Amino acid sequence: MNTRDCNDEVKKIVDQILDNRRNDARLTLEYCDKLLKYARKNSNVVAYGLGYYFRSEIYYWLNDSEKFFNDSSKALTYLIEMNKNKLIAKSYNRMGIFTANGGNAPIAMDYYLNGLKYCDSIKLNEIKSIIEMNVGTLYFSVGKIEEAKKMINKALIFFENKEDYNDTVMLCIYSNLIKIYIKQEEFERARETIRLAVNNFWDGSENIDRISFLTIEAIYYHKIKDYKSRNACVKIITENLPNHMGIIDCFEDIDDYCNMLLETDLDDDLWAVINVVEPILKNVRMIYFQMRLMSIKIKYYRIHQKNAEFLKATGLYYEYSELMDEENNIMARYMLTIRMSLENEEKRRLQMELKNQLLQKKSEIDQLTQMPNRYGLVEYAKKAIKRARMYQKAIAIEILDVDFFKEYNDNYGHQQGDECLRLISKIIKEFVGKKNGFFARYGGDEFIIIYENVTLEQAILNERLLHEAIGRANIKHEYSKCDKKVTVSQGICCGIPSADNKLQDYLEIADKALYKVKEAGKNDYEGGILGEKVSI
């Protein structure tokens, strides 16, 4: 895991969590609590997010549904704020698995699909493919075989091109494909996939995954009536059944296998599985799986006419069904809680974004004239010059300066001076807006205007027409040395930018043109082009 966003204290605790999370649940939980204590003391978002995430991971492995979902919902709100998409996707994937194991396919699918939404980077293709494989498994469990095949194949395409993934992952993918082929009675494809998986991925896979694969292989031989090969698989399974929690990960395959055994006379092998799996399920309180295992026992008792055992088993099945209803309600409450937490977080995020946008807009807008300010000008000019360079079209940038504005301010007062600038800015907005140009207040009594895709002649014509429009406003200025009304001086630069040209290059030429106007007595306009000055 990348810990570059962590400060030294958080990184130190996270490293301890990473060192212990796979072999010491108790110690890892202590470090998670330490991280959350630090988060509360320092209001540290990263510590909150990682503390709840890793603690939920441990509760997932311990099969503690209440604590797992509680911490997952808390982790997600912080992880979203941290933009930790990989951890978000992993959290949703675990919630999907947990819910699917609880028999609630619709809620599980909702979690999986939410996880996929966060896999928007090529760096997250691994977790994306894992979720797709789980979605495929879920589709298969509800009888949507073609959809299952599509999702499993998508995962296969990713993992088969990655040499650094272990055989366990590949064996799992091929196991799911074999189940699909058996379901569709494509037995030749199933046989070929079994051969391919055994030859390429058997040696490096874990024992529990081999057991899972053997249950599917036994079902395949049963379907094609190769009972000798089936019985050979059954013998290996019976002799190698693990009596630990890993058996839960392949319960779907165990369930299918037991239902197949009910069609045979291999009763001892059936009960060998039941006697291993049943206490594990009771110990971790997996009601849905306990119901399904009880269903197998009920079928067995009915087949063998064991009436007393049958009645007892059906009574227990009813009790499980009531507990299952309660579990489903709990699952629904968890999902609603998570949804509400995320909705509230999304609202908070949107409000923050809106606030930032308003602040950004405020920072780009001149409060007096409501024009873009210097910052807004720079941002627009970068894009405009880039467009002009890309399409080899000329761009014109004009500097407009109010003549004798200091004298106007000194004699009419600053409030009247502000009103004068507002009137001029209004004229500029109306005129330049009609020309699809851009305008900004550069500072004081200076304004900048940008016209895109214009010739030099068009740019100078716009300059003249704007000059005349301001003159027609007849804003009184008895203290001007060139007229009895407010006038302006303008300098403009036009040209197609080269690779090195920037806003400053245009402003320098426009400023020289403006300087020439001022030297000649103001109340006029002048133009120039990149590399060559043009007099009017």
PDB file of N, CA and C in Angstrom, residues 294 297-298 309-320:
ATOM      1  N   MET A 294     -28.614 -27.591   5.940  1.00  0.00           N
ATOM      2  CA  MET A 294     -29.754 -28.296   6.529  1.00  0.00           C
ATOM      3  C   MET A 294     -30.683 -28.811   5.432  1.00  0.00           C
ATOM      4  N   LYS A 297     -29.385 -32.080   4.336  1.00  0.00           N
ATOM      5  CA  LYS A 297     -29.697 -33.135   5.312  1.00  0.00           C
ATOM      6  C   LYS A 297     -31.163 -33.554   5.207  1.00  0.00           C
ATOM      7  N   ILE A 298     -32.041 -32.562   4.990  1.00  0.00           N
ATOM      8  CA  ILE A 298     -33.472 -32.872   4.838  1.00  0.00           C
ATOM      9  C   ILE A 298     -33.696 -33.766   3.620  1.00  0.00           C
ATOM     10  N   GLU A 309     -35.476 -37.993  12.035  1.00  0.00           N
ATOM     11  CA  GLU A 309     -34.426 -37.039  11.698  1.00  0.00           C
ATOM     12  C   GLU A 309     -34.949 -35.971  10.731  1.00  0.00           C
ATOM     13  N   PHE A 310     -35.850 -36.417   9.821  1.00  0.00           N
ATOM     14  CA  PHE A 310     -36.440 -35.491   8.856  1.00  0.00           C
ATOM     15  C   PHE A 310     -37.239 -34.398   9.565  1.00  0.00           C
ATOM     16  N   LEU A 311     -38.058 -34.772  10.508  1.00  0.00           N
ATOM     17  CA  LEU A 311     -38.890 -33.812  11.228  1.00  0.00           C
ATOM     18  C   LEU A 311     -38.047 -32.844  12.054  1.00  0.00           C
ATOM     19  N   LYS A 312     -37.022 -33.396  12.693  1.00  0.00           N
ATOM     20  CA  LYS A 312     -36.137 -32.535  13.480  1.00  0.00           C
ATOM     21  C   LYS A 312     -35.424 -31.527  12.589  1.00  0.00           C
ATOM     22  N   ALA A 313     -34.943 -32.002  11.424  1.00  0.00           N
ATOM     23  CA  ALA A 313     -34.211 -31.132  10.505  1.00  0.00           C
ATOM     24  C   ALA A 313     -35.110 -30.040   9.928  1.00  0.00           C
ATOM     25  N   THR A 314     -36.376 -30.397   9.605  1.00  0.00           N
ATOM     26  CA  THR A 314     -37.293 -29.384   9.059  1.00  0.00           C
ATOM     27  C   THR A 314     -37.621 -28.319  10.107  1.00  0.00           C
ATOM     28  N   GLY A 315     -37.706 -28.748  11.392  1.00  0.00           N
ATOM     29  CA  GLY A 315     -37.935 -27.785  12.467  1.00  0.00           C
ATOM     30  C   GLY A 315     -36.779 -26.795  12.584  1.00  0.00           C
ATOM     31  N   LEU A 316     -35.556 -27.335  12.497  1.00  0.00           N
ATOM     32  CA  LEU A 316     -34.379 -26.467  12.561  1.00  0.00           C
ATOM     33  C   LEU A 316     -34.325 -25.538  11.345  1.00  0.00           C
ATOM     34  N   TYR A 317     -34.737 -26.084  10.197  1.00  0.00           N
ATOM     35  CA  TYR A 317     -34.732 -25.272   8.971  1.00  0.00           C
ATOM     36  C   TYR A 317     -35.675 -24.081   9.132  1.00  0.00           C
ATOM     37  N   TYR A 318     -36.821 -24.298   9.764  1.00  0.00           N
ATOM     38  CA  TYR A 318     -37.779 -23.216   9.997  1.00  0.00           C
ATOM     39  C   TYR A 318     -37.173 -22.159  10.921  1.00  0.00           C
ATOM     40  N   GLU A 319     -36.478 -22.629  11.965  1.00  0.00           N
ATOM     41  CA  GLU A 319     -35.832 -21.678  12.875  1.00  0.00           C
ATOM     42  C   GLU A 319     -34.775 -20.846  12.137  1.00  0.00           C
ATOM     43  N   TYR A 320     -34.021 -21.518  11.287  1.00  0.00           N
ATOM     44  CA  TYR A 320     -33.017 -20.809  10.494  1.00  0.00           C
ATOM     45  C   TYR A 320     -33.666 -19.772   9.571  1.00  0.00           C
TER      46      TYR A 320
END
